[in-house]
mmCIF file of C-alpha atoms in Angstrom:
data_model
loop_
_atom_site.group_PDB
_atom_site.id
_atom_site.type_symbol
_atom_site.label_atom_id
_atom_site.label_comp_id
_atom_site.label_asym_id
_atom_site.label_seq_id
_atom_site.Cartn_x
_atom_site.Cartn_y
_atom_site.Cartn_z
ATOM 1 C CA GLY Z 292 0.000 0.000 0.000
ATOM 2 C CA ALA Z 293 0.855 3.657 -0.131
ATOM 3 C CA VAL Z 294 3.249 5.146 2.410
ATOM 4 C CA VAL Z 295 2.339 7.886 4.839
ATOM 5 C CA SER Z 296 5.037 9.220 7.104
ATOM 6 C CA GLN Z 297 4.234 11.008 10.341
ATOM 7 C CA HIS Z 298 6.775 12.954 12.349
ATOM 8 C CA PRO Z 299 7.685 13.023 15.159
ATOM 9 C CA SER Z 300 6.720 9.621 16.508
ATOM 10 C CA TRP Z 301 6.764 10.970 20.035
ATOM 11 C CA VAL Z 302 7.169 14.349 21.665
ATOM 12 C CA ILE Z 303 7.197 15.713 25.195
ATOM 13 C CA CYS Z 304 6.470 19.383 25.682
ATOM 14 C CA LYS Z 305 5.788 21.806 28.500
ATOM 15 C CA SER Z 306 2.348 23.206 29.200
ATOM 16 C CA GLY Z 307 1.683 26.367 27.265
ATOM 17 C CA THR Z 308 3.965 25.577 24.363
ATOM 18 C CA SER Z 309 2.926 24.605 20.842
ATOM 19 C CA VAL Z 310 3.753 21.389 19.041
ATOM 20 C CA LYS Z 311 3.674 20.719 15.304
ATOM 21 C CA ILE Z 312 3.070 17.268 13.857
ATOM 22 C CA GLU Z 313 3.764 16.582 10.195
ATOM 23 C CA CYS Z 314 2.059 14.097 7.928
ATOM 24 C CA ARG Z 315 3.484 13.335 4.511
ATOM 25 C CA SER Z 316 2.309 11.093 1.724
ATOM 26 C CA LEU Z 317 5.507 9.737 0.212
ATOM 27 C CA ASP Z 318 4.400 8.059 -3.006
ATOM 28 C CA PHE Z 319 1.046 9.526 -3.900
ATOM 29 C CA GLN Z 320 -0.780 12.828 -3.922
ATOM 30 C CA ALA Z 321 -3.083 13.137 -0.955
ATOM 31 C CA THR Z 322 -6.040 15.259 -1.878
ATOM 32 C CA THR Z 323 -7.608 14.565 1.501
ATOM 33 C CA MET Z 324 -5.948 14.121 4.852
ATOM 34 C CA PHE Z 325 -7.576 13.175 8.104
ATOM 35 C CA TRP Z 326 -6.398 13.778 11.635
ATOM 36 C CA TYR Z 327 -7.427 11.441 14.420
ATOM 37 C CA ARG Z 328 -6.885 11.291 18.120
ATOM 38 C CA GLN Z 329 -6.891 8.128 20.141
ATOM 39 C CA PHE Z 330 -7.342 7.968 23.889
ATOM 40 C CA PRO Z 331 -6.086 4.874 25.713
ATOM 41 C CA LYS Z 332 -8.161 1.806 24.921
ATOM 42 C CA GLN Z 333 -10.556 3.816 22.802
ATOM 43 C CA SER Z 334 -11.272 4.151 19.139
ATOM 44 C CA LEU Z 335 -9.828 6.612 16.695
ATOM 45 C CA MET Z 336 -11.732 9.862 16.972
ATOM 46 C CA LEU Z 337 -11.807 11.955 13.820
ATOM 47 C CA MET Z 338 -10.724 15.496 14.617
ATOM 48 C CA ALA Z 339 -10.754 17.121 11.215
ATOM 49 C CA THR Z 340 -10.657 16.570 7.484
ATOM 50 C CA SER Z 341 -8.497 18.708 5.269
ATOM 51 C CA ASN Z 342 -8.419 19.086 1.520
ATOM 52 C CA GLU Z 343 -5.385 20.536 -0.181
ATOM 53 C CA GLY Z 344 -5.562 24.282 -0.503
ATOM 54 C CA SER Z 345 -8.696 24.773 1.542
ATOM 55 C CA LYS Z 346 -9.588 25.159 5.193
ATOM 56 C CA ALA Z 347 -9.970 22.085 7.304
ATOM 57 C CA THR Z 348 -13.388 20.863 8.347
ATOM 58 C CA TYR Z 349 -13.460 20.207 12.067
ATOM 59 C CA GLU Z 350 -15.660 17.693 13.831
ATOM 60 C CA GLN Z 351 -18.052 18.859 16.478
ATOM 61 C CA GLY Z 352 -16.347 19.574 19.758
ATOM 62 C CA VAL Z 353 -12.857 20.020 18.292
ATOM 63 C CA GLU Z 354 -11.442 23.501 18.843
ATOM 64 C CA LYS Z 355 -10.116 24.813 15.551
ATOM 65 C CA ASP Z 356 -8.065 27.510 17.257
ATOM 66 C CA LYS Z 357 -6.356 24.956 19.421
ATOM 67 C CA PHE Z 358 -5.718 22.335 16.767
ATOM 68 C CA LEU Z 359 -4.470 24.210 13.728
ATOM 69 C CA ILE Z 360 -4.422 22.174 10.543
ATOM 70 C CA ASN Z 361 -2.644 23.202 7.395
ATOM 71 C CA HIS Z 362 -2.746 21.241 4.147
ATOM 72 C CA ALA Z 363 -0.570 23.419 1.974
ATOM 73 C CA SER Z 364 0.463 20.833 -0.587
ATOM 74 C CA LEU Z 365 -0.689 17.498 -1.965
ATOM 75 C CA THR Z 366 1.919 15.680 0.092
ATOM 76 C CA LEU Z 367 1.987 17.526 3.400
ATOM 77 C CA SER Z 368 -0.443 18.333 6.163
ATOM 78 C CA THR Z 369 0.459 19.640 9.590
ATOM 79 C CA LEU Z 370 -1.355 19.638 12.905
ATOM 80 C CA THR Z 371 -0.255 22.222 15.446
ATOM 81 C CA VAL Z 372 -1.425 21.816 19.015
ATOM 82 C CA THR Z 373 -1.338 25.347 20.382
ATOM 83 C CA SER Z 374 -0.897 26.239 24.050
ATOM 84 C CA ALA Z 375 -0.755 22.585 24.955
ATOM 85 C CA HIS Z 376 -2.171 21.339 28.247
ATOM 86 C CA PRO Z 377 -1.753 17.972 29.954
ATOM 87 C CA GLU Z 378 -5.235 16.939 28.805
ATOM 88 C CA ASP Z 379 -3.996 17.239 25.219
ATOM 89 C CA SER Z 380 -1.690 14.320 25.864
ATOM 90 C CA SER Z 381 -2.794 11.617 23.484
ATOM 91 C CA PHE Z 382 -1.910 9.580 20.434
ATOM 92 C CA TYR Z 383 -2.463 11.556 17.236
ATOM 93 C CA ILE Z 384 -2.676 9.790 13.893
ATOM 94 C CA CYS Z 385 -2.971 11.178 10.403
ATOM 95 C CA SER Z 386 -4.222 9.441 7.316
ATOM 96 C CA ALA Z 387 -4.127 10.356 3.670
ATOM 97 C CA ARG Z 388 -6.222 9.486 0.666
ATOM 98 C CA GLY Z 389 -5.683 10.169 -3.026
ATOM 99 C CA SER Z 390 -8.346 11.445 -5.369
ATOM 100 C CA MET Z 391 -8.970 8.039 -6.934
ATOM 101 C CA ASN Z 392 -8.577 5.952 -3.838
ATOM 102 C CA THR Z 393 -11.094 5.191 -1.207
ATOM 103 C CA GLU Z 394 -8.580 3.492 1.068
ATOM 104 C CA ALA Z 395 -7.008 5.823 3.579
ATOM 105 C CA PHE Z 396 -3.419 5.074 4.533
ATOM 106 C CA PHE Z 397 -2.166 5.920 7.967
ATOM 107 C CA GLY Z 398 0.939 7.382 9.460
ATOM 108 C CA GLN Z 399 2.596 5.651 12.375
ATOM 109 C CA GLY Z 400 1.145 8.082 14.886
ATOM 110 C CA THR Z 401 2.581 10.621 17.307
ATOM 111 C CA ARG Z 402 2.535 10.143 21.045
ATOM 112 C CA LEU Z 403 2.203 13.596 22.618
ATOM 113 C CA THR Z 404 2.889 14.053 26.308
ATOM 114 C CA VAL Z 405 2.362 17.478 27.833
ATOM 115 C CA VAL Z 406 4.003 17.989 31.193
ATOM 116 C CA ASP W 267 -24.235 8.918 18.085
ATOM 117 C CA GLN W 268 -21.984 6.060 17.071
ATOM 118 C CA GLN W 269 -22.364 5.490 13.357
ATOM 119 C CA VAL W 270 -20.044 2.503 13.178
ATOM 120 C CA LYS W 271 -20.423 -0.118 15.871
ATOM 121 C CA GLN W 272 -18.375 -3.092 16.863
ATOM 122 C CA ASN W 273 -20.278 -4.659 19.700
ATOM 123 C CA SER W 274 -17.622 -7.153 20.733
ATOM 124 C CA PRO W 275 -14.759 -5.384 22.455
ATOM 125 C CA SER W 276 -12.712 -8.571 22.524
ATOM 126 C CA LEU W 277 -12.527 -12.009 20.952
ATOM 127 C CA SER W 278 -10.382 -15.076 21.667
ATOM 128 C CA VAL W 279 -9.867 -17.760 19.066
ATOM 129 C CA GLN W 280 -7.753 -20.888 18.923
ATOM 130 C CA GLU W 281 -4.967 -20.933 16.377
ATOM 131 C CA GLY W 282 -6.105 -22.504 13.114
ATOM 132 C CA ARG W 283 -9.768 -21.730 13.711
ATOM 133 C CA ILE W 284 -11.857 -19.033 12.094
ATOM 134 C CA SER W 285 -12.041 -15.539 13.568
ATOM 135 C CA ILE W 286 -15.205 -13.604 12.807
ATOM 136 C CA LEU W 287 -15.310 -9.906 13.618
ATOM 137 C CA ASN W 288 -18.579 -8.074 13.235
ATOM 138 C CA CYS W 289 -19.454 -4.498 12.444
ATOM 139 C CA ASP W 290 -22.726 -2.602 12.087
ATOM 140 C CA TYR W 291 -23.360 0.849 10.715
ATOM 141 C CA THR W 292 -26.267 3.242 10.808
ATOM 142 C CA ASN W 293 -25.634 5.802 8.083
ATOM 143 C CA SER W 294 -27.021 4.682 4.723
ATOM 144 C CA MET W 295 -24.723 7.175 2.961
ATOM 145 C CA PHE W 296 -21.734 4.950 3.650
ATOM 146 C CA ASP W 297 -20.772 3.125 0.493
ATOM 147 C CA TYR W 298 -17.261 1.915 1.184
ATOM 148 C CA PHE W 299 -16.088 -0.129 4.130
ATOM 149 C CA LEU W 300 -12.628 -0.885 5.369
ATOM 150 C CA TRP W 301 -10.945 -3.033 7.957
ATOM 151 C CA TYR W 302 -7.765 -1.971 9.686
ATOM 152 C CA LYS W 303 -5.465 -3.811 12.044
ATOM 153 C CA LYS W 304 -3.691 -1.921 14.775
ATOM 154 C CA TYR W 305 -0.922 -2.730 17.198
ATOM 155 C CA PRO W 306 -0.386 -0.576 20.318
ATOM 156 C CA ALA W 307 1.356 2.752 19.699
ATOM 157 C CA GLU W 308 1.289 2.272 15.935
ATOM 158 C CA GLY W 309 -0.910 3.623 13.174
ATOM 159 C CA PRO W 310 -3.608 1.348 11.748
ATOM 160 C CA THR W 311 -2.682 -0.844 8.814
ATOM 161 C CA PHE W 312 -5.159 -1.275 5.992
ATOM 162 C CA LEU W 313 -6.310 -4.886 5.614
ATOM 163 C CA ILE W 314 -9.184 -5.190 3.204
ATOM 164 C CA SER W 315 -12.098 -3.181 1.892
ATOM 165 C CA ILE W 316 -15.420 -3.648 0.181
ATOM 166 C CA SER W 317 -17.614 -1.441 -1.922
ATOM 167 C CA SER W 318 -21.345 -1.368 -1.315
ATOM 168 C CA ILE W 319 -21.947 -2.795 -4.792
ATOM 169 C CA LYS W 320 -20.379 -6.056 -3.675
ATOM 170 C CA ASP W 321 -21.286 -8.507 -0.962
ATOM 171 C CA LYS W 322 -17.967 -10.271 -0.622
ATOM 172 C CA ASN W 323 -14.306 -9.518 -1.072
ATOM 173 C CA GLU W 324 -11.516 -11.987 -0.443
ATOM 174 C CA ASP W 325 -7.790 -11.475 -0.017
ATOM 175 C CA GLY W 326 -5.807 -14.474 1.130
ATOM 176 C CA ARG W 327 -6.883 -15.447 4.627
ATOM 177 C CA PHE W 328 -9.130 -12.402 4.937
ATOM 178 C CA THR W 329 -12.681 -12.210 3.622
ATOM 179 C CA VAL W 330 -15.117 -9.386 4.201
ATOM 180 C CA PHE W 331 -18.846 -9.910 3.822
ATOM 181 C CA LEU W 332 -21.333 -7.080 3.445
ATOM 182 C CA ASN W 333 -25.062 -7.290 4.065
ATOM 183 C CA LYS W 334 -26.254 -3.912 2.918
ATOM 184 C CA SER W 335 -29.893 -4.412 3.847
ATOM 185 C CA ALA W 336 -28.900 -5.233 7.401
ATOM 186 C CA LYS W 337 -26.166 -2.582 7.452
ATOM 187 C CA HIS W 338 -23.792 -5.263 8.673
ATOM 188 C CA LEU W 339 -20.361 -6.425 7.664
ATOM 189 C CA SER W 340 -17.998 -9.025 8.979
ATOM 190 C CA LEU W 341 -14.343 -9.897 8.636
ATOM 191 C CA HIS W 342 -13.401 -13.576 8.513
ATOM 192 C CA ILE W 343 -9.845 -14.686 9.148
ATOM 193 C CA VAL W 344 -9.116 -18.274 8.226
ATOM 194 C CA PRO W 345 -7.000 -19.873 9.528
ATOM 195 C CA SER W 346 -6.270 -17.614 12.479
ATOM 196 C CA GLN W 347 -2.617 -17.218 13.446
ATOM 197 C CA PRO W 348 -1.031 -15.853 16.638
ATOM 198 C CA GLY W 349 0.352 -12.941 14.610
ATOM 199 C CA ASP W 350 -3.207 -11.869 13.899
ATOM 200 C CA SER W 351 -3.583 -10.822 17.540
ATOM 201 C CA ALA W 352 -4.299 -7.090 17.406
ATOM 202 C CA VAL W 353 -7.123 -4.605 17.554
ATOM 203 C CA TYR W 354 -9.286 -4.623 14.446
ATOM 204 C CA PHE W 355 -11.160 -1.506 13.429
ATOM 205 C CA CYS W 356 -14.072 -1.409 11.066
ATOM 206 C CA ALA W 357 -14.367 1.864 9.170
ATOM 207 C CA ALA W 358 -16.909 3.365 6.803
ATOM 208 C CA SER W 359 -16.709 6.051 4.201
ATOM 209 C CA ALA W 360 -19.161 8.000 2.083
ATOM 210 C CA PRO W 361 -18.666 8.880 -1.595
ATOM 211 C CA LEU W 362 -15.713 11.109 -2.375
ATOM 212 C CA LYS W 363 -16.430 14.808 -2.753
ATOM 213 C CA THR W 364 -19.713 14.578 -0.895
ATOM 214 C CA SER W 365 -20.376 16.454 2.287
ATOM 215 C CA TYR W 366 -19.763 13.231 4.184
ATOM 216 C CA ASP W 367 -16.406 12.494 2.614
ATOM 217 C CA LYS W 368 -14.664 11.129 5.701
ATOM 218 C CA VAL W 369 -13.607 7.856 7.246
ATOM 219 C CA ILE W 370 -15.413 6.945 10.445
ATOM 220 C CA PHE W 371 -14.124 4.223 12.722
ATOM 221 C CA GLY W 372 -15.816 1.778 15.002
ATOM 222 C CA PRO W 373 -14.513 1.282 18.551
ATOM 223 C CA GLY W 374 -12.464 -1.762 17.634
ATOM 224 C CA THR W 375 -12.347 -5.427 18.600
ATOM 225 C CA SER W 376 -9.297 -6.852 20.298
ATOM 226 C CA LEU W 377 -8.528 -10.254 18.818
ATOM 227 C CA SER W 378 -6.380 -12.771 20.674
ATOM 228 C CA VAL W 379 -5.332 -15.867 18.812
ATOM 229 C CA ILE W 380 -4.269 -18.547 21.250
ATOM 230 C CA PRO W 381 -1.513 -20.918 20.123
#
């Protein structure tokens, strides 16, 4: 399958700082990228959907000012967690899908710990 | 409102036997269904998918069955192997470029294959 690379795989940051997570599609053009969050022993919760060149669509209850998503090119989307708090600690996963594909391919995830 | 349901949080199967994982959905707009396998602290890996125009799709040991009228799908793994032990997520997607163009996950079923 297609390759999606997510970076970093883990990050520890102090409360109040911002953290940027990158998601890249390495061998295909990702017209749509999804960002998910997973709490321990729970399912993947869709946070937002982004299409290249347009604003992200956020799911209900997700603060767009806190979780900034940028999808500036067909191979890169970024999620920035602004003014991070300990309750933002979680596992964040991106996925990418091409225009002709209905399968979404996932990055390896980022474990964020806010201390 | 959970649109994709996996009512069995866990399943144990003897090695060599069949594993059957079930999934139900509520939104009739979904027309493409996917199964992902996930290990702890990793991103989900795509396993197999099925379009709503089909009722069966087979790939090696994995077969997905779709009963559209019942809004039910199942993943069969035959024969089950210890390496299949993981959390399996059912996911559903609506047609590309529609207002519901996103991938929604069920809560997952943890499969344990006992040697």
